[in-house]
Coordinates of C-alpha atoms in Angstrom, one line a residue:
M1 CA 2.0 51.8 -120.9
P2 CA 2.5 54.7 -118.5
I3 CA 0.6 57.6 -117.4
K4 CA 0.3 60.2 -119.3
A5 CA 1.3 62.9 -117.0
K6 CA -0.3 65.8 -119.8
K7 CA -3.6 63.7 -119.6
K8 CA -5.5 65.1 -116.9
I9 CA -9.3 66.1 -116.8
L10 CA -11.7 67.3 -113.6
F11 CA -15.3 66.8 -113.5
V12 CA -17.5 68.6 -110.5
K13 CA -20.8 67.8 -109.0
N14 CA -22.2 69.4 -106.0
E15 CA -23.8 66.7 -103.4
T16 CA -27.3 66.6 -102.3
T17 CA -25.9 64.5 -98.9
Y18 CA -22.6 65.2 -97.9
G19 CA -20.0 62.7 -98.3
V20 CA -22.4 60.5 -100.9
D21 CA -21.4 60.2 -105.0
A22 CA -23.0 62.6 -107.1
V23 CA -22.2 60.9 -109.8
P24 CA -20.6 64.2 -112.2
V25 CA -20.4 63.1 -115.9
A26 CA -18.5 63.9 -118.8
A27 CA -21.4 66.1 -120.5
T28 CA -22.5 68.2 -117.8
D29 CA -20.1 68.5 -115.2
A30 CA -16.5 68.7 -116.7
K31 CA -14.2 71.9 -115.6
L32 CA -11.4 73.8 -117.3
V33 CA -8.8 73.9 -114.7
H34 CA -4.8 75.3 -114.6
N35 CA -2.0 74.0 -112.4
F36 CA -3.0 70.6 -111.1
S37 CA -1.7 68.9 -108.0
C38 CA -3.3 65.9 -106.2
T39 CA -2.5 63.9 -103.1
P40 CA -4.3 60.8 -103.6
L41 CA -4.3 59.7 -99.9
E42 CA -2.9 61.1 -96.9
G43 CA -3.2 59.2 -94.0
V44 CA -3.8 60.5 -89.8
Y45 CA -2.1 58.4 -87.5
E46 CA -1.0 58.1 -83.5
E47 CA 2.4 57.0 -82.9
R48 CA 2.7 53.6 -80.8
D49 CA 5.6 54.4 -77.8
P50 CA 5.5 51.0 -75.7
A51 CA 7.7 50.5 -72.7
L52 CA 10.3 48.4 -74.5
P53 CA 13.9 47.7 -73.1
F54 CA 15.3 49.1 -76.9
F55 CA 14.9 51.7 -79.2
G56 CA 13.3 51.4 -82.3
N57 CA 10.6 51.9 -84.9
M58 CA 7.0 50.6 -83.1
G59 CA 5.0 51.8 -86.4
Q60 CA 2.0 54.5 -86.2
V61 CA -1.8 52.7 -86.1
K62 CA -3.9 54.7 -89.0
V63 CA -7.0 56.9 -87.7
G64 CA -8.1 58.6 -90.6
E65 CA -7.0 59.6 -94.1
F66 CA -8.3 62.0 -97.0
M67 CA -7.5 63.6 -100.1
R68 CA -6.1 67.0 -101.3
M69 CA -6.7 68.7 -104.7
E70 CA -4.8 72.1 -105.4
Y71 CA -5.8 74.0 -109.0
E72 CA -6.5 77.2 -109.8
I73 CA -9.6 78.4 -112.4
E74 CA -9.6 81.5 -114.9
A75 CA -11.1 84.6 -113.6
T76 CA -13.3 85.2 -116.1
G77 CA -16.9 85.6 -117.4
A78 CA -20.0 83.1 -118.1
G79 CA -20.8 84.3 -121.6
G80 CA -23.7 85.8 -120.5
V81 CA -24.4 88.6 -118.3
A82 CA -26.5 86.7 -116.4
T83 CA -25.3 83.4 -116.6
V84 CA -23.7 80.8 -114.0
P85 CA -20.1 80.5 -115.6
G86 CA -18.9 76.9 -115.6
F87 CA -17.0 77.4 -113.0
G88 CA -19.6 78.9 -110.6
V89 CA -19.6 75.2 -108.6
Q90 CA -16.5 75.1 -107.6
L91 CA -16.9 78.3 -105.9
R92 CA -20.4 77.6 -104.2
G93 CA -17.7 74.4 -102.7
C94 CA -15.4 77.3 -101.4
A95 CA -18.4 78.4 -99.2
L96 CA -20.0 80.9 -101.0
A97 CA -23.4 81.6 -101.9
E98 CA -24.7 82.1 -105.5
V99 CA -26.8 84.7 -106.1
I100 CA -28.3 85.6 -109.9
T101 CA -29.9 88.8 -111.1
P102 CA -32.0 87.7 -113.7
T103 CA -31.6 89.3 -117.2
V104 CA -29.4 91.7 -116.7
G105 CA -26.8 90.1 -113.6
P106 CA -24.8 90.0 -112.1
V107 CA -24.5 86.3 -110.9
T108 CA -22.6 86.9 -107.3
Y109 CA -20.4 84.9 -104.8
S110 CA -20.4 86.0 -101.8
P111 CA -19.1 84.1 -98.3
I112 CA -21.3 82.2 -95.7
T113 CA -21.1 81.4 -92.6
S114 CA -23.6 78.1 -92.3
G115 CA -25.2 76.1 -95.3
E116 CA -22.0 75.3 -96.9
E117 CA -22.0 72.7 -99.8
S118 CA -19.8 69.6 -100.5
E119 CA -18.9 68.2 -103.9
T120 CA -17.9 64.8 -105.7
K121 CA -14.7 65.3 -107.7
Y122 CA -13.9 63.0 -110.3
F123 CA -9.9 63.3 -111.4
Y124 CA -9.2 61.5 -114.5
W125 CA -5.1 61.4 -114.7
D126 CA -5.1 59.0 -118.0
G127 CA -6.5 55.9 -117.2
L128 CA -7.0 56.2 -113.1
L129 CA -9.9 57.4 -111.6
H130 CA -9.4 59.2 -108.3
K131 CA -13.0 59.9 -106.6
M132 CA -12.9 62.8 -103.4
L133 CA -16.2 62.5 -101.8
G134 CA -17.4 65.5 -99.3
A135 CA -14.8 68.1 -100.9
M136 CA -14.9 71.7 -99.6
A137 CA -11.9 74.2 -100.7
T138 CA -10.8 78.0 -99.6
A139 CA -9.9 80.3 -102.5
E140 CA -7.7 82.8 -103.3
L141 CA -7.4 85.6 -105.8
R142 CA -4.4 86.0 -107.9
I143 CA -4.0 89.3 -110.2
S144 CA -0.7 89.9 -111.8
N145 CA 0.2 92.5 -114.3
G146 CA 0.8 90.9 -117.8
K147 CA -0.4 87.5 -116.7
R148 CA -4.4 85.9 -116.7
A149 CA -6.4 86.6 -113.4
M150 CA -6.7 83.5 -111.8
I151 CA -8.2 81.9 -108.5
H152 CA -6.4 79.1 -106.7
T153 CA -8.5 76.8 -104.9
A154 CA -7.5 74.1 -101.9
W155 CA -9.4 71.4 -101.5
M156 CA -9.8 68.7 -98.7
G157 CA -12.3 65.7 -99.3
L158 CA -12.3 61.9 -98.3
Y159 CA -11.2 59.1 -99.8
G160 CA -13.5 57.5 -102.7
G161 CA -11.0 55.1 -103.9
I162 CA -9.1 55.2 -107.2
T163 CA -9.7 52.8 -110.1
D164 CA -8.9 51.5 -113.4
V165 CA -11.2 53.9 -115.8
A166 CA -11.5 55.1 -119.7
M167 CA -11.0 58.7 -119.5
P168 CA -14.1 60.1 -121.2
V169 CA -14.3 62.8 -123.4
P170 CA -15.8 66.7 -121.6
V171 CA -17.1 68.9 -122.8
L172 CA -16.1 72.1 -122.0
T173 CA -18.1 75.1 -124.0
A174 CA -19.3 76.9 -120.8
F175 CA -15.6 78.5 -119.8
Q176 CA -14.7 81.8 -121.3
K177 CA -11.5 83.0 -123.2
A178 CA -9.1 84.0 -120.8
L179 CA -8.0 87.6 -120.3
G180 CA -4.3 89.3 -119.8
V181 CA -4.2 91.8 -116.7
N182 CA -3.1 95.2 -118.7
K183 CA -4.6 98.7 -119.4
A184 CA -7.6 97.2 -122.0
N185 CA -8.7 94.7 -119.8
T186 CA -8.6 95.9 -115.9
T187 CA -9.4 98.5 -114.0
F188 CA -9.0 99.0 -109.9
S189 CA -9.4 100.9 -107.0
I190 CA -8.9 101.3 -103.0
H191 CA -9.7 103.4 -101.1
G192 CA -10.9 105.7 -103.8
F193 CA -7.5 105.8 -105.7
T194 CA -7.0 104.2 -109.0
G195 CA -3.2 103.5 -108.8
V196 CA -1.1 101.2 -111.0
L197 CA -1.5 97.8 -109.8
T198 CA 0.9 95.4 -110.4
A199 CA 0.1 92.7 -108.5
L200 CA -2.8 91.7 -106.1
T201 CA -4.0 88.9 -104.2
L202 CA -7.7 88.6 -102.1
T203 CA -7.3 85.2 -99.7
Q204 CA -10.7 83.4 -98.5
G205 CA -9.3 82.0 -95.2
N206 CA -11.5 79.4 -94.9
N207 CA -10.2 76.8 -92.0
L208 CA -10.9 73.4 -93.2
V209 CA -10.5 70.7 -90.6
Y210 CA -10.9 66.9 -91.2
R211 CA -12.1 65.1 -88.3
N212 CA -13.0 61.0 -88.0
A213 CA -14.9 60.3 -84.8
P214 CA -17.5 57.5 -83.9
N215 CA -20.6 58.0 -86.2
V216 CA -19.0 60.9 -88.2
E217 CA -16.5 61.5 -91.2
K218 CA -16.1 64.7 -92.7
I219 CA -14.6 68.1 -93.7
N220 CA -15.9 70.6 -91.4
F221 CA -15.7 74.5 -92.4
T222 CA -15.6 75.9 -88.9
G223 CA -14.0 79.3 -89.5
R224 CA -13.1 82.2 -91.5
K225 CA -10.6 85.1 -92.0
S226 CA -10.3 87.3 -95.2
K227 CA -7.2 88.4 -95.7
G228 CA -5.0 90.3 -99.2
S229 CA -2.4 92.0 -100.0
L230 CA -1.0 94.2 -103.2
T231 CA 1.3 96.2 -105.3
I232 CA 0.9 99.7 -106.3
E233 CA 3.5 102.5 -108.4
L234 CA 3.9 104.7 -105.0
P235 CA 1.9 108.1 -105.3
T236 CA 3.3 111.4 -103.8
I237 CA 1.5 112.3 -100.3
A238 CA -0.4 114.9 -102.3
V239 CA -2.1 112.6 -104.4
K240 CA -2.9 110.0 -102.1
D241 CA -1.4 109.5 -98.0
F242 CA -1.7 105.8 -97.9
F243 CA 0.9 106.9 -94.5
A244 CA -2.0 108.2 -93.2
I245 CA -4.5 105.9 -93.7
I246 CA -2.5 103.2 -92.2
R247 CA -1.3 105.0 -89.5
A248 CA -5.1 106.2 -88.5
E249 CA -6.9 104.9 -84.9
P250 CA -9.4 103.9 -85.6
P251 CA -8.6 102.5 -88.8
T252 CA -10.0 103.9 -91.5
L253 CA -11.8 101.3 -93.8
G254 CA -12.0 101.7 -97.8
A255 CA -13.2 100.2 -100.6
L256 CA -11.7 97.8 -103.4
T257 CA -12.6 97.5 -106.4
V258 CA -11.8 95.4 -109.5
T259 CA -13.5 95.2 -112.9
H260 CA -11.4 92.3 -115.3
G261 CA -13.1 92.5 -118.6
T262 CA -14.9 95.3 -120.4
A263 CA -17.5 93.1 -122.6
A264 CA -20.8 92.0 -121.7
G265 CA -20.4 88.5 -120.7
N266 CA -16.8 88.3 -119.9
K267 CA -16.4 90.3 -116.6
F268 CA -15.2 89.0 -113.6
I269 CA -15.9 91.9 -110.8
V270 CA -14.9 91.4 -107.2
N271 CA -15.6 94.1 -104.3
A272 CA -14.7 94.6 -100.9
A273 CA -16.5 97.4 -99.0
N274 CA -14.1 97.5 -95.7
V275 CA -10.4 97.1 -96.3
R276 CA -7.7 98.2 -93.6
L277 CA -4.6 98.9 -95.1
L278 CA -1.3 97.6 -92.9
Q279 CA 2.4 97.1 -93.3
P280 CA 3.3 99.0 -96.2
K281 CA 6.6 98.2 -97.9
Y282 CA 8.4 99.5 -100.4
S283 CA 10.1 98.2 -103.5
E284 CA 10.9 98.3 -107.1
A285 CA 10.2 97.2 -110.5
D286 CA 11.5 98.9 -113.9
D287 CA 13.3 101.4 -112.0
I288 CA 9.9 102.7 -110.4
A289 CA 9.5 102.8 -106.7
M290 CA 6.6 100.9 -105.7
L291 CA 4.5 100.6 -102.2
S292 CA 3.2 97.1 -100.9
M293 CA 0.1 97.2 -98.1
D294 CA -1.6 94.2 -96.5
M295 CA -5.2 94.0 -96.4
D296 CA -7.4 92.8 -93.6
I297 CA -10.9 92.5 -95.5
Q298 CA -13.5 93.0 -93.0
P299 CA -17.6 92.8 -92.9
S300 CA -19.6 95.2 -92.0
A301 CA -22.4 94.8 -88.6
T302 CA -24.0 92.7 -91.2
G303 CA -22.2 89.9 -91.5
N304 CA -21.1 87.4 -94.3
D305 CA -20.4 90.4 -97.0
E306 CA -16.7 91.0 -96.5
W307 CA -16.3 90.8 -100.0
S308 CA -17.6 89.1 -103.2
F309 CA -17.0 87.8 -106.4
A310 CA -19.4 88.2 -109.6
T311 CA -19.4 87.5 -113.6
Q312 CA -21.7 89.9 -115.6

C-alpha cells in the first residue's frame, strides 16, 4: 500500500537534555499544524578534489547530517485567559520565554538571548515515523486580510531516525478555532495610526547553525534580527505623514499593536514598542491606493523586548 500523503500528524515535547529523545506521546503532545513539509535528511559534504590526469566526479565525504521541518500554526487564543496555548511549547522552541500571568492572563512569549530550549519532534506520515532531536526554529507571523492569522516556523534538528510505526490517534482539544482577519475580529495600529491593514509580517530572524565537531553535534542559536513589513491604505499627509516619520534622523520609533480575536480565551496579541519604518512603496488594490513599508523592530536599552506574542 502507498503512503497516503494527507495522513500526517506531529507530536512535540521540550527536551530536558539537548538532543536526548523526550518521547512525545499522543495524549498530551499532539500539535495542530498546517502546510507541513519535511526534509528528512540534509547532508553536509566535503568535495574530493584529487590531482588526477583525467576529469570526473570524485565524490564527496559526508561530514554531517540534519533534518528540516516547516509548518504554520494558527494564531489563536488558548481557551482561557491564563491558559498556556496548545502551540506554546513550539513557541518556546523558537527561543522565546513563556511568562504566565495567573488568573487574569495573558500568557506572553518574548525573545531571549540565552537559555533557549530544544525539542523532540515525532512526525508521522501515514506509517512512517520521523524523529527529529534537538530541534530549534525561527518564526514569522503572517497576517493578511481575509485569511487566517498564521505563524510560520522553520525548524532544524538532528536526525533521529525514520522507522515503520503505526500512526497513533492524537488528542487536539487544546487548540482553538481560528478566526479570519477582518473588521470584526482584528484591530491594528502603527505609530498610533489605526489604518486599514491588508498585510503584515513580523519576522523573528533567529540565526540557527548546524555544528558537528569532535565531542559536539547540535543546532546553535547564535543571533536574532527582527524585521517586518506591512501594507495599509495610503492616508493623506494631513491624516498621517508617514514620509516625515521615515525621513527623520535620528529615527522616529513607534509602536505596533495587533489584537486578533475579541472573546476572552481566544485572543492573540502582538506588541512591538520600537518600530522604525523604512522603504515606502506604492501599490494598488481594489482600485485603492496602498502604502507598503518595511519595519526594523528594535529592542529597548534593556534588551529581549523588541516584540511579544501573547494569548488571553
